[in-house]
């Protein structure tokens, strides 16, 4: 049943992986601490992405991203949130300091793939940083 207000999805039961290396855990982007951020390895921007795996299907209808006041590297401007069965949503952020929220038509699955497609360049253009994410839904 849908809820009246978005509820933050628990990260219990979720495992974050990147699309290029296991040693950069996507969990760093959903640990509630913008001091620990997920980053690609240098010169791996074309393979940037995080896959979230849940024990059971979740319905996601909003994605919040945190932009720090003094970031480094590339920050996602446009991202695609997709599912293994081919559903996807394009999301655009402004990149202003603080939390930005984007709502979209809900997706339901146990696997969500977040892929940045364009970036804000605020330092070295050779790597991508995601400081903090929140997934909302029901």
PDB file of C-alpha atoms in Angstrom:
ATOM      1  CA  UNK A   1       0.000   0.000   0.000  1.00  0.00           C
ATOM      2  CA  UNK A   2       1.410   3.420  -0.875  1.00  0.00           C
ATOM      3  CA  UNK A   3       2.252   5.695   2.028  1.00  0.00           C
ATOM      4  CA  UNK A   4       1.306   9.351   2.307  1.00  0.00           C
ATOM      5  CA  UNK A   5       4.868  10.577   2.830  1.00  0.00           C
ATOM      6  CA  UNK A   6       8.100   9.106   1.478  1.00  0.00           C
ATOM      7  CA  UNK A   7       9.914   6.789   3.845  1.00  0.00           C
ATOM      8  CA  UNK A   8      13.639   6.304   3.646  1.00  0.00           C
ATOM      9  CA  UNK A   9      14.427   2.753   2.624  1.00  0.00           C
ATOM     10  CA  UNK A  10      16.584   0.887   5.088  1.00  0.00           C
ATOM     11  CA  UNK A  11      20.014  -0.145   3.898  1.00  0.00           C
ATOM     12  CA  UNK A  12      19.716  -3.369   5.902  1.00  0.00           C
ATOM     13  CA  UNK A  13      19.781  -6.176   3.394  1.00  0.00           C
ATOM     14  CA  UNK A  14      21.260  -3.972   0.672  1.00  0.00           C
ATOM     15  CA  UNK A  15      24.623  -4.487  -0.900  1.00  0.00           C
ATOM     16  CA  UNK A  16      26.212  -1.813  -3.030  1.00  0.00           C
ATOM     17  CA  UNK A  17      28.655  -2.664  -5.778  1.00  0.00           C
ATOM     18  CA  UNK A  18      30.260  -0.555  -8.453  1.00  0.00           C
ATOM     19  CA  UNK A  19      30.387  -1.475 -12.083  1.00  0.00           C
ATOM     20  CA  UNK A  20      34.176  -1.457 -12.296  1.00  0.00           C
ATOM     21  CA  UNK A  21      35.777  -2.599  -9.022  1.00  0.00           C
ATOM     22  CA  UNK A  22      34.788  -4.294  -5.765  1.00  0.00           C
ATOM     23  CA  UNK A  23      37.041  -2.161  -3.571  1.00  0.00           C
ATOM     24  CA  UNK A  24      34.951   0.999  -3.975  1.00  0.00           C
ATOM     25  CA  UNK A  25      31.798   0.058  -2.087  1.00  0.00           C
ATOM     26  CA  UNK A  26      28.566   1.703  -3.150  1.00  0.00           C
ATOM     27  CA  UNK A  27      27.520   1.430   0.503  1.00  0.00           C
ATOM     28  CA  UNK A  28      29.671   4.494   1.138  1.00  0.00           C
ATOM     29  CA  UNK A  29      27.046   6.501  -0.733  1.00  0.00           C
ATOM     30  CA  UNK A  30      24.178   5.322   1.480  1.00  0.00           C
ATOM     31  CA  UNK A  31      25.783   5.237   4.925  1.00  0.00           C
ATOM     32  CA  UNK A  32      24.334   8.583   6.059  1.00  0.00           C
ATOM     33  CA  UNK A  33      27.793  10.181   6.252  1.00  0.00           C
ATOM     34  CA  UNK A  34      28.831  12.520   3.404  1.00  0.00           C
ATOM     35  CA  UNK A  35      32.412  12.338   4.722  1.00  0.00           C
ATOM     36  CA  UNK A  36      32.613   8.804   3.313  1.00  0.00           C
ATOM     37  CA  UNK A  37      31.852   8.959  -0.368  1.00  0.00           C
ATOM     38  CA  UNK A  38      31.768   6.473  -3.198  1.00  0.00           C
ATOM     39  CA  UNK A  39      34.282   7.261  -5.910  1.00  0.00           C
ATOM     40  CA  UNK A  40      35.370   5.656  -9.129  1.00  0.00           C
ATOM     41  CA  UNK A  41      39.016   4.850  -9.652  1.00  0.00           C
ATOM     42  CA  UNK A  42      40.975   7.476 -11.637  1.00  0.00           C
ATOM     43  CA  UNK A  43      40.114   7.538 -15.350  1.00  0.00           C
ATOM     44  CA  UNK A  44      37.178   5.140 -14.880  1.00  0.00           C
ATOM     45  CA  UNK A  45      34.401   7.666 -15.516  1.00  0.00           C
ATOM     46  CA  UNK A  46      32.946   5.736 -18.433  1.00  0.00           C
ATOM     47  CA  UNK A  47      32.262   2.781 -16.131  1.00  0.00           C
ATOM     48  CA  UNK A  48      30.747   4.763 -13.266  1.00  0.00           C
ATOM     49  CA  UNK A  49      27.696   3.227 -11.641  1.00  0.00           C
ATOM     50  CA  UNK A  50      26.271   1.650  -8.508  1.00  0.00           C
ATOM     51  CA  UNK A  51      24.026  -1.403  -8.292  1.00  0.00           C
ATOM     52  CA  UNK A  52      21.800  -1.806  -5.239  1.00  0.00           C
ATOM     53  CA  UNK A  53      20.614  -5.305  -4.417  1.00  0.00           C
ATOM     54  CA  UNK A  54      17.784  -5.854  -1.925  1.00  0.00           C
ATOM     55  CA  UNK A  55      16.573  -9.094  -0.348  1.00  0.00           C
ATOM     56  CA  UNK A  56      13.041  -8.334  -1.550  1.00  0.00           C
ATOM     57  CA  UNK A  57      11.449  -6.051  -4.112  1.00  0.00           C
ATOM     58  CA  UNK A  58      11.257  -2.367  -3.198  1.00  0.00           C
ATOM     59  CA  UNK A  59       9.300   0.405  -4.894  1.00  0.00           C
ATOM     60  CA  UNK A  60      11.342   3.551  -5.448  1.00  0.00           C
ATOM     61  CA  UNK A  61       9.732   6.863  -6.409  1.00  0.00           C
ATOM     62  CA  UNK A  62      12.262   9.450  -5.230  1.00  0.00           C
ATOM     63  CA  UNK A  63      16.032   9.770  -5.168  1.00  0.00           C
ATOM     64  CA  UNK A  64      17.855  12.309  -3.024  1.00  0.00           C
ATOM     65  CA  UNK A  65      21.501  13.181  -3.635  1.00  0.00           C
ATOM     66  CA  UNK A  66      23.765  15.240  -1.366  1.00  0.00           C
ATOM     67  CA  UNK A  67      26.102  17.820  -2.880  1.00  0.00           C
ATOM     68  CA  UNK A  68      28.861  19.064  -0.559  1.00  0.00           C
ATOM     69  CA  UNK A  69      29.880  22.737  -0.535  1.00  0.00           C
ATOM     70  CA  UNK A  70      33.449  22.010  -1.698  1.00  0.00           C
ATOM     71  CA  UNK A  71      33.349  18.843  -3.819  1.00  0.00           C
ATOM     72  CA  UNK A  72      36.134  17.307  -5.854  1.00  0.00           C
ATOM     73  CA  UNK A  73      36.064  15.358  -9.114  1.00  0.00           C
ATOM     74  CA  UNK A  74      32.953  14.925 -11.208  1.00  0.00           C
ATOM     75  CA  UNK A  75      29.495  14.993  -9.607  1.00  0.00           C
ATOM     76  CA  UNK A  76      26.523  13.386 -11.364  1.00  0.00           C
ATOM     77  CA  UNK A  77      24.287  15.913 -13.117  1.00  0.00           C
ATOM     78  CA  UNK A  78      22.100  13.449 -15.002  1.00  0.00           C
ATOM     79  CA  UNK A  79      21.655   9.839 -13.945  1.00  0.00           C
ATOM     80  CA  UNK A  80      19.612   6.883 -15.094  1.00  0.00           C
ATOM     81  CA  UNK A  81      17.976   4.675 -12.475  1.00  0.00           C
ATOM     82  CA  UNK A  82      17.201   1.358 -14.134  1.00  0.00           C
ATOM     83  CA  UNK A  83      16.131  -2.197 -13.394  1.00  0.00           C
ATOM     84  CA  UNK A  84      17.376  -5.473 -14.883  1.00  0.00           C
ATOM     85  CA  UNK A  85      14.101  -5.878 -16.786  1.00  0.00           C
ATOM     86  CA  UNK A  86      14.762  -2.694 -18.801  1.00  0.00           C
ATOM     87  CA  UNK A  87      12.667  -0.087 -16.984  1.00  0.00           C
ATOM     88  CA  UNK A  88      14.482   3.205 -16.426  1.00  0.00           C
ATOM     89  CA  UNK A  89      14.028   6.772 -15.237  1.00  0.00           C
ATOM     90  CA  UNK A  90      16.181   9.752 -16.229  1.00  0.00           C
ATOM     91  CA  UNK A  91      16.924  12.097 -13.323  1.00  0.00           C
ATOM     92  CA  UNK A  92      18.533  15.560 -13.473  1.00  0.00           C
ATOM     93  CA  UNK A  93      20.152  17.406 -10.552  1.00  0.00           C
ATOM     94  CA  UNK A  94      21.152  21.079 -10.258  1.00  0.00           C
ATOM     95  CA  UNK A  95      24.264  20.424  -8.177  1.00  0.00           C
ATOM     96  CA  UNK A  96      23.542  23.026  -5.494  1.00  0.00           C
ATOM     97  CA  UNK A  97      25.116  22.447  -2.084  1.00  0.00           C
ATOM     98  CA  UNK A  98      22.928  20.323   0.186  1.00  0.00           C
ATOM     99  CA  UNK A  99      20.262  17.733  -0.524  1.00  0.00           C
ATOM    100  CA  UNK A 100      18.496  17.644  -3.883  1.00  0.00           C
ATOM    101  CA  UNK A 101      15.391  15.541  -4.349  1.00  0.00           C
ATOM    102  CA  UNK A 102      14.027  14.132  -7.592  1.00  0.00           C
ATOM    103  CA  UNK A 103      10.679  12.346  -7.821  1.00  0.00           C
ATOM    104  CA  UNK A 104       9.720  10.079 -10.709  1.00  0.00           C
ATOM    105  CA  UNK A 105       7.287   7.379 -11.777  1.00  0.00           C
ATOM    106  CA  UNK A 106       7.817   4.487  -9.383  1.00  0.00           C
ATOM    107  CA  UNK A 107      10.028   1.497 -10.163  1.00  0.00           C
ATOM    108  CA  UNK A 108       9.626  -1.831  -8.348  1.00  0.00           C
ATOM    109  CA  UNK A 109      12.385  -4.433  -8.237  1.00  0.00           C
ATOM    110  CA  UNK A 110      14.978  -5.942  -5.912  1.00  0.00           C
ATOM    111  CA  UNK A 111      17.820  -4.511  -8.032  1.00  0.00           C
ATOM    112  CA  UNK A 112      18.368  -0.839  -8.884  1.00  0.00           C
ATOM    113  CA  UNK A 113      21.175   0.345 -11.137  1.00  0.00           C
ATOM    114  CA  UNK A 114      22.274   3.983 -10.877  1.00  0.00           C
ATOM    115  CA  UNK A 115      24.331   5.163 -13.876  1.00  0.00           C
ATOM    116  CA  UNK A 116      25.557   8.764 -14.217  1.00  0.00           C
ATOM    117  CA  UNK A 117      25.364  10.031 -17.817  1.00  0.00           C
ATOM    118  CA  UNK A 118      26.605  13.640 -17.473  1.00  0.00           C
ATOM    119  CA  UNK A 119      28.548  15.499 -14.813  1.00  0.00           C
ATOM    120  CA  UNK A 120      29.383  18.734 -13.036  1.00  0.00           C
ATOM    121  CA  UNK A 121      33.176  19.154 -13.145  1.00  0.00           C
ATOM    122  CA  UNK A 122      34.447  20.612  -9.880  1.00  0.00           C
ATOM    123  CA  UNK A 123      38.056  19.493  -9.794  1.00  0.00           C
ATOM    124  CA  UNK A 124      39.831  16.595 -11.415  1.00  0.00           C
ATOM    125  CA  UNK A 125      37.714  15.405 -14.344  1.00  0.00           C
ATOM    126  CA  UNK A 126      39.180  11.910 -14.075  1.00  0.00           C
ATOM    127  CA  UNK A 127      36.923  10.395 -11.406  1.00  0.00           C
ATOM    128  CA  UNK A 128      33.294  10.463 -10.233  1.00  0.00           C
ATOM    129  CA  UNK A 129      32.147  11.048  -6.635  1.00  0.00           C
ATOM    130  CA  UNK A 130      28.756  10.405  -5.057  1.00  0.00           C
ATOM    131  CA  UNK A 131      28.693  11.770  -1.526  1.00  0.00           C
ATOM    132  CA  UNK A 132      25.344  10.495  -0.304  1.00  0.00           C
ATOM    133  CA  UNK A 133      22.141   8.988  -1.683  1.00  0.00           C
ATOM    134  CA  UNK A 134      18.733   8.326  -0.213  1.00  0.00           C
ATOM    135  CA  UNK A 135      16.149   6.125  -1.919  1.00  0.00           C
ATOM    136  CA  UNK A 136      12.516   6.806  -1.080  1.00  0.00           C
ATOM    137  CA  UNK A 137       9.398   4.858  -1.874  1.00  0.00           C
ATOM    138  CA  UNK A 138       7.019   2.389  -0.315  1.00  0.00           C
TER     139      UNK A 138
END
